[in-house]
Amino acid sequence: MRKFFTHKGDKTIWVIYLILSLASIVLIYSASSYIAVKMRNGNFLYFLFKQVAIIGAGYITMLLFSKIRYQNFQWLSKLLIFVVIPILLFTAILGTNINNASRWLTIPIIGISFQSSDFAKIVLLAFLARNISKLNGQQNNGSSIYYTAGAIFLPALVVTMLILKSNLSTALLVFTSAFFMMWLGQVKTRYLVGLAGIGILFVMLAFVVAKTNPNLLPRFDTWVSRIENFGGDDKDANYQVLQAKIAIASNPIIGKLPGKSSQRAFLPSAHADFIYAIIIEEYGTIIGFIGILIYLALLWRAMVIAKNSETKFGALLAMGLMFSIVFQALINIGVATNLLPVTGQPLPLISSGGTSFVFTSMALGIIQSISVGLKKEKEPIEVVQ
């Protein structure tokens, strides 16, 4: 048991994970206490206890995945990609529907719901890292265009389109992360330009389908209204953004001090999607800026791990997974500061995002397993004569 709880891998990532996890407990308690009293019959500690339980599950998940040899994720991703697609289909058709979006699957008996797209993103990026790492061999024998289209572009497009039906922002996040990994893996530029064109074509087609058959894309009107009202003067349509602006502008330099937020009573997602606005309101702009630097530090550590990796698969997987986490964080911050339209993306390792915390921990655990593998790759191999 003691061996299991030995923390191996990149120490900076472990420290940042601990800092953000502990910070989320304090922040969620402050941001959610008001809404918890209203929604949970006076139980103002409800979201606090829930977050502590989720952090515990996330920590065990990260620790477990950090101890798996990262090379195993190659064959696991090949196996799981054929599991993920049926899961996404099942979610789109029979998943738990909330706000006209079937994003969640509920596990029988225990009743825990999770977004299948969070799991699909990790599996897809691992599968693409596996296939892209083998691309040079295909280029040497002249079959790169067929290999790229079938083994790299096709799975990325299929997974993205299955997510798109109910979650535009996550679909774009997954596609962008996959595209970034392809670019890092030196997929030919003309192929990437073609993929980008296909992606734009699919989005346009989805909008046409939504206009003619609204039942196929019930979230279409929500997407359009968010884009159309972005930066507009419609107070009702931009209610959450307006409250976030008030929170940020109330005392932007030093903040109102911990637990003194007033906008938590008006922001419906103060403890979730808009928790960054509460961070600025209570702790000030400097702490908010430090938070951004912490996420960028995670990306920097992934770059170090990727640079030192002796396998292309390990380098691509570390960068792809970390990019998706940091990019999601920047999207969340952009929404809270009104730089981007409302997307519904939680702030990784901070927001009360439920099982998204666990899947983020899983991704970090895989990155840590790559970091652990670096030392093993460099260990001398004894030859027994």
mmCIF file of C-alpha atoms in Angstrom:
data_model
loop_
_atom_site.group_PDB
_atom_site.id
_atom_site.type_symbol
_atom_site.label_atom_id
_atom_site.label_comp_id
_atom_site.label_asym_id
_atom_site.label_seq_id
_atom_site.Cartn_x
_atom_site.Cartn_y
_atom_site.Cartn_z
ATOM 1 C CA MET A 1 0.000 0.000 0.000
ATOM 2 C CA ARG A 2 2.828 2.391 0.858
ATOM 3 C CA LYS A 3 4.398 1.663 -2.531
ATOM 4 C CA PHE A 4 1.165 2.597 -4.296
ATOM 5 C CA PHE A 5 1.101 6.025 -2.638
ATOM 6 C CA THR A 6 4.663 6.797 -3.736
ATOM 7 C CA HIS A 7 4.517 9.883 -5.944
ATOM 8 C CA LYS A 8 6.685 9.458 -9.008
ATOM 9 C CA GLY A 9 6.910 11.654 -12.050
ATOM 10 C CA ASP A 10 7.226 15.395 -12.495
ATOM 11 C CA LYS A 11 7.276 17.029 -9.057
ATOM 12 C CA THR A 12 6.098 20.398 -10.392
ATOM 13 C CA ILE A 13 2.942 18.831 -11.813
ATOM 14 C CA TRP A 14 2.230 17.110 -8.495
ATOM 15 C CA VAL A 15 2.715 20.387 -6.601
ATOM 16 C CA ILE A 16 0.452 22.324 -8.979
ATOM 17 C CA TYR A 17 -2.167 19.583 -8.753
ATOM 18 C CA LEU A 18 -2.085 19.842 -4.951
ATOM 19 C CA ILE A 19 -2.275 23.659 -5.018
ATOM 20 C CA LEU A 20 -5.225 23.777 -7.417
ATOM 21 C CA SER A 21 -7.074 20.981 -5.601
ATOM 22 C CA LEU A 22 -6.772 22.671 -2.208
ATOM 23 C CA ALA A 23 -7.630 26.047 -3.740
ATOM 24 C CA SER A 24 -10.774 24.556 -5.296
ATOM 25 C CA ILE A 25 -12.028 23.488 -1.851
ATOM 26 C CA VAL A 26 -11.746 27.026 -0.495
ATOM 27 C CA LEU A 27 -13.092 28.671 -3.631
ATOM 28 C CA ILE A 28 -16.044 26.340 -4.102
ATOM 29 C CA TYR A 29 -17.035 26.646 -0.451
ATOM 30 C CA SER A 30 -17.087 30.430 -0.766
ATOM 31 C CA ALA A 31 -18.752 30.531 -4.195
ATOM 32 C CA SER A 32 -21.385 27.854 -3.523
ATOM 33 C CA SER A 33 -22.482 28.452 0.076
ATOM 34 C CA TYR A 34 -25.289 30.854 -0.905
ATOM 35 C CA ILE A 35 -26.725 28.721 -3.698
ATOM 36 C CA ALA A 36 -26.340 25.566 -1.594
ATOM 37 C CA VAL A 37 -28.579 27.042 1.102
ATOM 38 C CA LYS A 38 -31.276 27.708 -1.503
ATOM 39 C CA MET A 39 -30.963 24.459 -3.461
ATOM 40 C CA ARG A 40 -30.112 22.006 -0.668
ATOM 41 C CA ASN A 41 -32.489 23.020 2.107
ATOM 42 C CA GLY A 42 -29.946 25.007 4.076
ATOM 43 C CA ASN A 43 -27.061 22.537 3.656
ATOM 44 C CA PHE A 44 -24.405 25.140 2.862
ATOM 45 C CA LEU A 45 -21.661 22.491 3.022
ATOM 46 C CA TYR A 46 -23.139 20.306 0.271
ATOM 47 C CA PHE A 47 -20.846 21.410 -2.590
ATOM 48 C CA LEU A 48 -17.837 21.477 -0.257
ATOM 49 C CA PHE A 49 -18.274 17.822 0.748
ATOM 50 C CA LYS A 50 -18.966 16.881 -2.870
ATOM 51 C CA GLN A 51 -15.761 18.562 -4.038
ATOM 52 C CA VAL A 52 -13.683 16.851 -1.334
ATOM 53 C CA ALA A 53 -15.048 13.471 -2.457
ATOM 54 C CA ILE A 54 -14.319 14.259 -6.114
ATOM 55 C CA ILE A 55 -10.774 15.386 -5.292
ATOM 56 C CA GLY A 56 -10.209 12.109 -3.448
ATOM 57 C CA ALA A 57 -11.421 10.129 -6.473
ATOM 58 C CA GLY A 58 -9.350 12.287 -8.815
ATOM 59 C CA TYR A 59 -6.212 11.878 -6.724
ATOM 60 C CA ILE A 60 -6.519 8.079 -6.691
ATOM 61 C CA THR A 61 -7.170 8.108 -10.445
ATOM 62 C CA MET A 62 -4.112 10.244 -11.168
ATOM 63 C CA LEU A 63 -1.934 8.113 -8.902
ATOM 64 C CA LEU A 64 -3.174 4.903 -10.518
ATOM 65 C CA PHE A 65 -2.597 6.049 -14.092
ATOM 66 C CA SER A 66 0.823 7.449 -13.239
ATOM 67 C CA LYS A 67 1.907 3.897 -12.366
ATOM 68 C CA ILE A 68 0.860 2.352 -15.679
ATOM 69 C CA ARG A 69 3.674 2.061 -18.247
ATOM 70 C CA TYR A 70 2.774 4.703 -20.787
ATOM 71 C CA GLN A 71 3.568 2.356 -23.686
ATOM 72 C CA ASN A 72 0.469 0.376 -22.671
ATOM 73 C CA PHE A 73 -1.724 3.303 -23.674
ATOM 74 C CA GLN A 74 -0.898 2.550 -27.306
ATOM 75 C CA TRP A 75 -2.766 -0.746 -27.426
ATOM 76 C CA LEU A 76 -5.348 0.446 -24.900
ATOM 77 C CA SER A 77 -6.263 3.407 -27.107
ATOM 78 C CA LYS A 78 -6.580 1.112 -30.131
ATOM 79 C CA LEU A 79 -9.002 -1.039 -28.165
ATOM 80 C CA LEU A 80 -10.953 1.768 -26.476
ATOM 81 C CA ILE A 81 -11.497 3.878 -29.618
ATOM 82 C CA PHE A 82 -13.943 1.185 -30.741
ATOM 83 C CA VAL A 83 -15.669 1.429 -27.362
ATOM 84 C CA VAL A 84 -15.827 5.222 -27.278
ATOM 85 C CA ILE A 85 -17.760 5.610 -30.532
ATOM 86 C CA PRO A 86 -20.703 3.396 -29.413
ATOM 87 C CA ILE A 87 -20.682 5.181 -26.032
ATOM 88 C CA LEU A 88 -20.963 8.580 -27.741
ATOM 89 C CA LEU A 89 -23.749 7.272 -29.955
ATOM 90 C CA PHE A 90 -25.587 5.874 -26.945
ATOM 91 C CA THR A 91 -25.144 9.182 -25.106
ATOM 92 C CA ALA A 92 -26.520 11.174 -28.037
ATOM 93 C CA ILE A 93 -29.596 8.941 -28.310
ATOM 94 C CA LEU A 94 -30.358 7.690 -24.809
ATOM 95 C CA GLY A 95 -28.131 9.755 -22.533
ATOM 96 C CA THR A 96 -29.375 11.795 -19.579
ATOM 97 C CA ASN A 97 -30.908 14.965 -21.029
ATOM 98 C CA ILE A 98 -30.266 18.263 -19.248
ATOM 99 C CA ASN A 99 -31.111 21.608 -20.867
ATOM 100 C CA ASN A 100 -31.875 19.918 -24.215
ATOM 101 C CA ALA A 101 -28.427 18.314 -24.254
ATOM 102 C CA SER A 102 -27.753 14.575 -23.972
ATOM 103 C CA ARG A 103 -24.163 14.808 -22.706
ATOM 104 C CA TRP A 104 -24.310 12.590 -19.643
ATOM 105 C CA LEU A 105 -24.327 8.869 -19.028
ATOM 106 C CA THR A 106 -25.622 7.620 -15.707
ATOM 107 C CA ILE A 107 -23.926 4.543 -14.284
ATOM 108 C CA PRO A 108 -26.584 2.077 -13.086
ATOM 109 C CA ILE A 109 -26.902 1.223 -9.373
ATOM 110 C CA ILE A 110 -24.495 3.917 -8.109
ATOM 111 C CA GLY A 111 -26.282 6.680 -10.062
ATOM 112 C CA ILE A 112 -23.147 8.684 -10.918
ATOM 113 C CA SER A 113 -23.363 10.691 -14.142
ATOM 114 C CA PHE A 114 -20.424 11.654 -16.310
ATOM 115 C CA GLN A 115 -19.878 13.331 -19.662
ATOM 116 C CA SER A 116 -18.775 10.684 -22.127
ATOM 117 C CA SER A 117 -17.003 13.370 -24.166
ATOM 118 C CA ASP A 118 -14.439 13.823 -21.369
ATOM 119 C CA PHE A 119 -13.443 10.176 -21.645
ATOM 120 C CA ALA A 120 -13.639 10.216 -25.455
ATOM 121 C CA LYS A 121 -11.204 13.138 -25.626
ATOM 122 C CA ILE A 122 -8.495 11.263 -23.717
ATOM 123 C CA VAL A 123 -8.930 8.067 -25.748
ATOM 124 C CA LEU A 124 -8.931 9.953 -29.062
ATOM 125 C CA LEU A 125 -5.768 11.899 -28.262
ATOM 126 C CA ALA A 126 -3.970 8.703 -27.172
ATOM 127 C CA PHE A 127 -5.119 6.937 -30.350
ATOM 128 C CA LEU A 128 -3.967 9.827 -32.539
ATOM 129 C CA ALA A 129 -0.595 9.975 -30.752
ATOM 130 C CA ARG A 130 -0.187 6.267 -31.517
ATOM 131 C CA ASN A 131 -1.022 6.634 -35.195
ATOM 132 C CA ILE A 132 0.857 9.887 -35.775
ATOM 133 C CA SER A 133 3.995 8.380 -34.217
ATOM 134 C CA LYS A 134 3.905 5.744 -36.984
ATOM 135 C CA LEU A 135 3.398 8.278 -39.761
ATOM 136 C CA ASN A 136 7.039 8.489 -40.889
ATOM 137 C CA GLY A 137 7.023 4.834 -41.873
ATOM 138 C CA GLN A 138 3.944 5.394 -44.011
ATOM 139 C CA GLN A 139 5.528 8.407 -45.687
ATOM 140 C CA ASN A 140 8.567 6.343 -46.615
ATOM 141 C CA ASN A 141 6.506 3.801 -48.503
ATOM 142 C CA GLY A 142 4.370 6.441 -50.229
ATOM 143 C CA SER A 143 1.016 5.628 -48.584
ATOM 144 C CA SER A 144 0.922 8.588 -46.201
ATOM 145 C CA ILE A 145 -2.175 10.208 -47.709
ATOM 146 C CA TYR A 146 -4.284 7.074 -47.228
ATOM 147 C CA TYR A 147 -2.872 6.416 -43.761
ATOM 148 C CA THR A 148 -3.380 10.039 -42.688
ATOM 149 C CA ALA A 149 -6.958 10.121 -43.930
ATOM 150 C CA GLY A 150 -8.017 6.760 -42.496
ATOM 151 C CA ALA A 151 -6.005 6.428 -39.289
ATOM 152 C CA ILE A 152 -5.742 10.063 -38.192
ATOM 153 C CA PHE A 153 -8.334 12.347 -39.808
ATOM 154 C CA LEU A 154 -11.291 9.946 -39.833
ATOM 155 C CA PRO A 155 -11.333 9.088 -36.093
ATOM 156 C CA ALA A 156 -10.857 12.755 -35.189
ATOM 157 C CA LEU A 157 -13.789 13.811 -37.371
ATOM 158 C CA VAL A 158 -16.081 10.980 -36.231
ATOM 159 C CA VAL A 159 -15.538 11.647 -32.516
ATOM 160 C CA THR A 160 -15.883 15.409 -33.009
ATOM 161 C CA MET A 161 -19.142 15.089 -34.944
ATOM 162 C CA LEU A 162 -20.644 12.738 -32.346
ATOM 163 C CA ILE A 163 -19.868 15.266 -29.598
ATOM 164 C CA LEU A 164 -21.068 18.209 -31.708
ATOM 165 C CA LYS A 165 -24.728 17.194 -31.501
ATOM 166 C CA SER A 166 -25.042 18.236 -27.877
ATOM 167 C CA ASN A 167 -21.874 20.159 -27.033
ATOM 168 C CA LEU A 168 -20.415 22.578 -29.568
ATOM 169 C CA SER A 169 -17.686 23.986 -27.305
ATOM 170 C CA THR A 170 -16.366 20.549 -26.309
ATOM 171 C CA ALA A 171 -16.424 19.409 -29.943
ATOM 172 C CA LEU A 172 -14.337 22.437 -30.935
ATOM 173 C CA LEU A 173 -11.992 21.828 -27.994
ATOM 174 C CA VAL A 174 -11.474 18.190 -28.994
ATOM 175 C CA PHE A 175 -10.963 19.063 -32.669
ATOM 176 C CA THR A 176 -8.508 21.868 -31.851
ATOM 177 C CA SER A 177 -6.495 19.609 -29.506
ATOM 178 C CA ALA A 178 -6.393 16.877 -32.160
ATOM 179 C CA PHE A 179 -5.363 19.408 -34.827
ATOM 180 C CA PHE A 180 -2.607 20.740 -32.542
ATOM 181 C CA MET A 181 -1.286 17.212 -32.023
ATOM 182 C CA MET A 182 -1.282 16.579 -35.784
ATOM 183 C CA TRP A 183 0.652 19.797 -36.325
ATOM 184 C CA LEU A 184 3.199 18.772 -33.694
ATOM 185 C CA GLY A 185 3.453 15.352 -35.306
ATOM 186 C CA GLN A 186 4.431 17.016 -38.598
ATOM 187 C CA VAL A 187 1.417 15.914 -40.596
ATOM 188 C CA LYS A 188 1.836 17.551 -44.003
ATOM 189 C CA THR A 189 0.564 21.124 -44.131
ATOM 190 C CA ARG A 190 -1.589 20.566 -47.196
ATOM 191 C CA TYR A 191 -3.301 17.684 -45.414
ATOM 192 C CA LEU A 192 -3.982 19.876 -42.380
ATOM 193 C CA VAL A 193 -5.411 22.644 -44.576
ATOM 194 C CA GLY A 194 -7.708 20.055 -46.120
ATOM 195 C CA LEU A 195 -8.773 18.811 -42.679
ATOM 196 C CA ALA A 196 -9.532 22.357 -41.537
ATOM 197 C CA GLY A 197 -11.666 22.841 -44.626
ATOM 198 C CA ILE A 198 -13.535 19.602 -43.970
ATOM 199 C CA GLY A 199 -14.105 20.675 -40.369
ATOM 200 C CA ILE A 200 -15.558 24.021 -41.452
ATOM 201 C CA LEU A 201 -17.721 22.225 -44.018
ATOM 202 C CA PHE A 202 -19.081 19.865 -41.371
ATOM 203 C CA VAL A 203 -19.948 22.775 -39.053
ATOM 204 C CA MET A 204 -21.745 24.576 -41.867
ATOM 205 C CA LEU A 205 -23.595 21.382 -42.735
ATOM 206 C CA ALA A 206 -24.590 20.959 -39.089
ATOM 207 C CA PHE A 207 -26.065 24.460 -39.059
ATOM 208 C CA VAL A 208 -28.048 23.746 -42.224
ATOM 209 C CA VAL A 209 -29.351 20.489 -40.738
ATOM 210 C CA ALA A 210 -30.286 22.281 -37.517
ATOM 211 C CA LYS A 211 -32.262 24.880 -39.425
ATOM 212 C CA THR A 212 -34.202 22.299 -41.423
ATOM 213 C CA ASN A 213 -34.514 19.664 -38.664
ATOM 214 C CA PRO A 214 -34.388 21.388 -35.239
ATOM 215 C CA ASN A 215 -34.942 18.093 -33.383
ATOM 216 C CA LEU A 216 -31.579 16.754 -34.582
ATOM 217 C CA LEU A 217 -29.646 19.631 -32.981
ATOM 218 C CA PRO A 218 -31.822 20.976 -30.151
ATOM 219 C CA ARG A 219 -28.965 23.124 -28.814
ATOM 220 C CA PHE A 220 -28.589 25.014 -32.101
ATOM 221 C CA ASP A 221 -30.695 28.014 -31.050
ATOM 222 C CA THR A 222 -28.666 28.321 -27.834
ATOM 223 C CA TRP A 223 -25.390 28.393 -29.791
ATOM 224 C CA VAL A 224 -26.670 31.020 -32.190
ATOM 225 C CA SER A 225 -28.067 33.257 -29.431
ATOM 226 C CA ARG A 226 -24.808 33.130 -27.484
ATOM 227 C CA ILE A 227 -22.810 34.123 -30.541
ATOM 228 C CA GLU A 228 -25.272 36.816 -31.630
ATOM 229 C CA ASN A 229 -25.540 38.320 -28.128
ATOM 230 C CA PHE A 230 -21.800 38.230 -27.459
ATOM 231 C CA GLY A 231 -20.783 41.792 -26.675
ATOM 232 C CA GLY A 232 -24.363 43.022 -27.115
ATOM 233 C CA ASP A 233 -26.526 45.147 -24.844
ATOM 234 C CA ASP A 234 -29.253 42.591 -24.131
ATOM 235 C CA LYS A 235 -29.045 42.313 -20.341
ATOM 236 C CA ASP A 236 -31.383 39.351 -20.150
ATOM 237 C CA ALA A 237 -29.446 37.324 -22.735
ATOM 238 C CA ASN A 238 -26.086 38.236 -21.162
ATOM 239 C CA TYR A 239 -27.157 37.944 -17.527
ATOM 240 C CA GLN A 240 -24.317 35.648 -16.420
ATOM 241 C CA VAL A 241 -21.681 37.664 -18.260
ATOM 242 C CA LEU A 242 -23.022 40.905 -16.776
ATOM 243 C CA GLN A 243 -22.838 39.506 -13.237
ATOM 244 C CA ALA A 244 -19.313 38.239 -13.909
ATOM 245 C CA LYS A 245 -18.298 41.728 -15.083
ATOM 246 C CA ILE A 246 -19.692 43.237 -11.895
ATOM 247 C CA ALA A 247 -17.748 40.700 -9.817
ATOM 248 C CA ILE A 248 -14.481 41.447 -11.617
ATOM 249 C CA ALA A 249 -14.958 45.234 -11.558
ATOM 250 C CA SER A 250 -16.040 45.479 -7.911
ATOM 251 C CA ASN A 251 -12.526 45.515 -6.470
ATOM 252 C CA PRO A 252 -10.127 44.314 -9.143
ATOM 253 C CA ILE A 253 -6.776 45.104 -7.526
ATOM 254 C CA ILE A 254 -6.801 43.407 -4.121
ATOM 255 C CA GLY A 255 -10.277 41.891 -4.102
ATOM 256 C CA LYS A 256 -12.901 41.879 -1.364
ATOM 257 C CA LEU A 257 -10.985 39.201 0.585
ATOM 258 C CA PRO A 258 -11.905 35.496 0.895
ATOM 259 C CA GLY A 259 -15.563 34.740 1.542
ATOM 260 C CA LYS A 260 -16.713 38.320 0.876
ATOM 261 C CA SER A 261 -18.124 37.841 -2.609
ATOM 262 C CA SER A 262 -21.499 39.460 -3.237
ATOM 263 C CA GLN A 263 -21.975 38.264 -6.820
ATOM 264 C CA ARG A 264 -22.104 34.611 -5.771
ATOM 265 C CA ALA A 265 -25.736 35.371 -4.884
ATOM 266 C CA PHE A 266 -26.469 36.396 -8.475
ATOM 267 C CA LEU A 267 -24.230 34.196 -10.628
ATOM 268 C CA PRO A 268 -26.048 30.879 -11.238
ATOM 269 C CA SER A 269 -22.735 29.123 -12.009
ATOM 270 C CA ALA A 270 -20.533 30.952 -9.522
ATOM 271 C CA HIS A 271 -19.056 27.680 -8.229
ATOM 272 C CA ALA A 272 -18.785 26.103 -11.695
ATOM 273 C CA ASP A 273 -18.296 27.804 -15.064
ATOM 274 C CA PHE A 274 -17.850 31.346 -13.671
ATOM 275 C CA ILE A 275 -15.687 30.609 -10.650
ATOM 276 C CA TYR A 276 -12.840 32.653 -12.154
ATOM 277 C CA ALA A 277 -14.964 35.801 -11.747
ATOM 278 C CA ILE A 278 -15.335 34.968 -8.044
ATOM 279 C CA ILE A 279 -11.559 34.479 -7.783
ATOM 280 C CA ILE A 280 -11.002 38.017 -9.107
ATOM 281 C CA GLU A 281 -13.741 39.466 -6.896
ATOM 282 C CA GLU A 282 -12.367 37.942 -3.694
ATOM 283 C CA TYR A 283 -8.626 37.782 -4.347
ATOM 284 C CA GLY A 284 -7.950 40.460 -6.951
ATOM 285 C CA THR A 285 -6.394 40.644 -10.398
ATOM 286 C CA ILE A 286 -2.902 39.671 -9.263
ATOM 287 C CA ILE A 287 -4.067 36.301 -7.953
ATOM 288 C CA GLY A 288 -6.144 35.860 -11.098
ATOM 289 C CA PHE A 289 -3.055 36.470 -13.233
ATOM 290 C CA ILE A 290 -1.017 34.049 -11.104
ATOM 291 C CA GLY A 291 -3.720 31.449 -11.771
ATOM 292 C CA ILE A 292 -3.126 31.823 -15.514
ATOM 293 C CA LEU A 293 0.619 31.446 -14.977
ATOM 294 C CA ILE A 294 0.015 28.220 -13.028
ATOM 295 C CA TYR A 295 -1.817 26.683 -15.989
ATOM 296 C CA LEU A 296 0.931 27.846 -18.344
ATOM 297 C CA ALA A 297 3.459 26.235 -15.985
ATOM 298 C CA LEU A 298 1.672 22.926 -16.530
ATOM 299 C CA LEU A 299 2.095 23.360 -20.284
ATOM 300 C CA TRP A 300 5.770 24.178 -19.794
ATOM 301 C CA ARG A 301 6.321 20.983 -17.776
ATOM 302 C CA ALA A 302 4.617 18.976 -20.507
ATOM 303 C CA MET A 303 6.980 20.558 -23.028
ATOM 304 C CA VAL A 304 9.950 19.481 -20.890
ATOM 305 C CA ILE A 305 8.591 15.937 -20.643
ATOM 306 C CA ALA A 306 7.953 15.817 -24.388
ATOM 307 C CA LYS A 307 11.409 17.167 -25.197
ATOM 308 C CA ASN A 308 13.085 14.520 -23.042
ATOM 309 C CA SER A 309 10.940 11.663 -24.296
ATOM 310 C CA GLU A 310 12.778 9.157 -26.464
ATOM 311 C CA THR A 311 9.552 8.058 -28.141
ATOM 312 C CA LYS A 312 7.419 10.166 -30.434
ATOM 313 C CA PHE A 313 4.283 8.593 -28.955
ATOM 314 C CA GLY A 314 5.160 9.768 -25.442
ATOM 315 C CA ALA A 315 6.020 13.284 -26.601
ATOM 316 C CA LEU A 316 2.826 13.705 -28.616
ATOM 317 C CA LEU A 317 0.605 12.240 -25.899
ATOM 318 C CA ALA A 318 2.051 14.479 -23.175
ATOM 319 C CA MET A 319 1.662 17.622 -25.273
ATOM 320 C CA GLY A 320 -1.775 16.741 -26.626
ATOM 321 C CA LEU A 321 -3.318 15.970 -23.249
ATOM 322 C CA MET A 322 -1.776 18.983 -21.507
ATOM 323 C CA PHE A 323 -2.718 21.313 -24.344
ATOM 324 C CA SER A 324 -6.368 20.245 -24.037
ATOM 325 C CA ILE A 325 -6.329 20.984 -20.282
ATOM 326 C CA VAL A 326 -4.626 24.387 -20.562
ATOM 327 C CA PHE A 327 -6.659 25.403 -23.613
ATOM 328 C CA GLN A 328 -9.858 24.591 -21.730
ATOM 329 C CA ALA A 329 -8.663 26.723 -18.818
ATOM 330 C CA LEU A 330 -7.968 29.675 -21.123
ATOM 331 C CA ILE A 331 -11.413 29.289 -22.727
ATOM 332 C CA ASN A 332 -13.074 29.344 -19.302
ATOM 333 C CA ILE A 333 -11.105 32.444 -18.289
ATOM 334 C CA GLY A 334 -11.930 34.092 -21.624
ATOM 335 C CA VAL A 335 -15.647 33.524 -21.021
ATOM 336 C CA ALA A 336 -15.518 34.858 -17.453
ATOM 337 C CA THR A 337 -13.731 38.015 -18.615
ATOM 338 C CA ASN A 338 -16.095 38.434 -21.603
ATOM 339 C CA LEU A 339 -13.404 37.794 -24.216
ATOM 340 C CA LEU A 340 -15.324 34.782 -25.561
ATOM 341 C CA PRO A 341 -18.996 33.770 -25.808
ATOM 342 C CA VAL A 342 -20.412 31.586 -23.030
ATOM 343 C CA THR A 343 -19.342 27.972 -23.617
ATOM 344 C CA GLY A 344 -20.038 25.981 -20.451
ATOM 345 C CA GLN A 345 -16.460 24.741 -20.074
ATOM 346 C CA PRO A 346 -15.380 24.313 -16.410
ATOM 347 C CA LEU A 347 -12.077 25.624 -15.097
ATOM 348 C CA PRO A 348 -9.887 22.480 -14.830
ATOM 349 C CA LEU A 349 -9.153 21.317 -11.256
ATOM 350 C CA ILE A 350 -10.976 24.351 -9.831
ATOM 351 C CA SER A 351 -14.627 24.397 -10.895
ATOM 352 C CA SER A 352 -17.235 22.195 -9.300
ATOM 353 C CA GLY A 353 -17.292 20.228 -12.532
ATOM 354 C CA GLY A 354 -18.124 16.810 -11.121
ATOM 355 C CA THR A 355 -16.437 13.948 -12.910
ATOM 356 C CA SER A 356 -14.555 16.332 -15.238
ATOM 357 C CA PHE A 357 -12.109 16.696 -12.331
ATOM 358 C CA VAL A 358 -11.569 12.919 -12.376
ATOM 359 C CA PHE A 359 -10.950 12.801 -16.124
ATOM 360 C CA THR A 360 -8.561 15.760 -15.898
ATOM 361 C CA SER A 361 -6.739 13.832 -13.173
ATOM 362 C CA MET A 362 -6.647 10.799 -15.472
ATOM 363 C CA ALA A 363 -5.013 12.863 -18.222
ATOM 364 C CA LEU A 364 -2.436 14.244 -15.769
ATOM 365 C CA GLY A 365 -1.775 10.718 -14.510
ATOM 366 C CA ILE A 366 -0.992 9.585 -18.056
ATOM 367 C CA ILE A 367 1.385 12.526 -18.466
ATOM 368 C CA GLN A 368 3.056 11.556 -15.196
ATOM 369 C CA SER A 369 3.448 7.978 -16.429
ATOM 370 C CA ILE A 370 5.333 9.382 -19.435
ATOM 371 C CA SER A 371 7.525 11.379 -17.052
ATOM 372 C CA VAL A 372 8.224 8.237 -15.013
ATOM 373 C CA GLY A 373 9.011 6.369 -18.226
ATOM 374 C CA LEU A 374 11.705 8.889 -19.156
ATOM 375 C CA LYS A 375 13.895 7.682 -16.315
ATOM 376 C CA LYS A 376 13.340 4.044 -17.230
ATOM 377 C CA GLU A 377 14.212 4.724 -20.876
ATOM 378 C CA LYS A 378 17.557 6.183 -19.812
ATOM 379 C CA GLU A 379 18.449 3.406 -17.362
ATOM 380 C CA PRO A 380 21.263 1.189 -18.682
ATOM 381 C CA ILE A 381 20.180 -2.305 -19.639
ATOM 382 C CA GLU A 382 22.339 -5.051 -18.187
ATOM 383 C CA VAL A 383 23.176 -7.803 -20.614
ATOM 384 C CA VAL A 384 23.539 -11.207 -19.010
ATOM 385 C CA GLN A 385 26.136 -13.301 -20.800
#
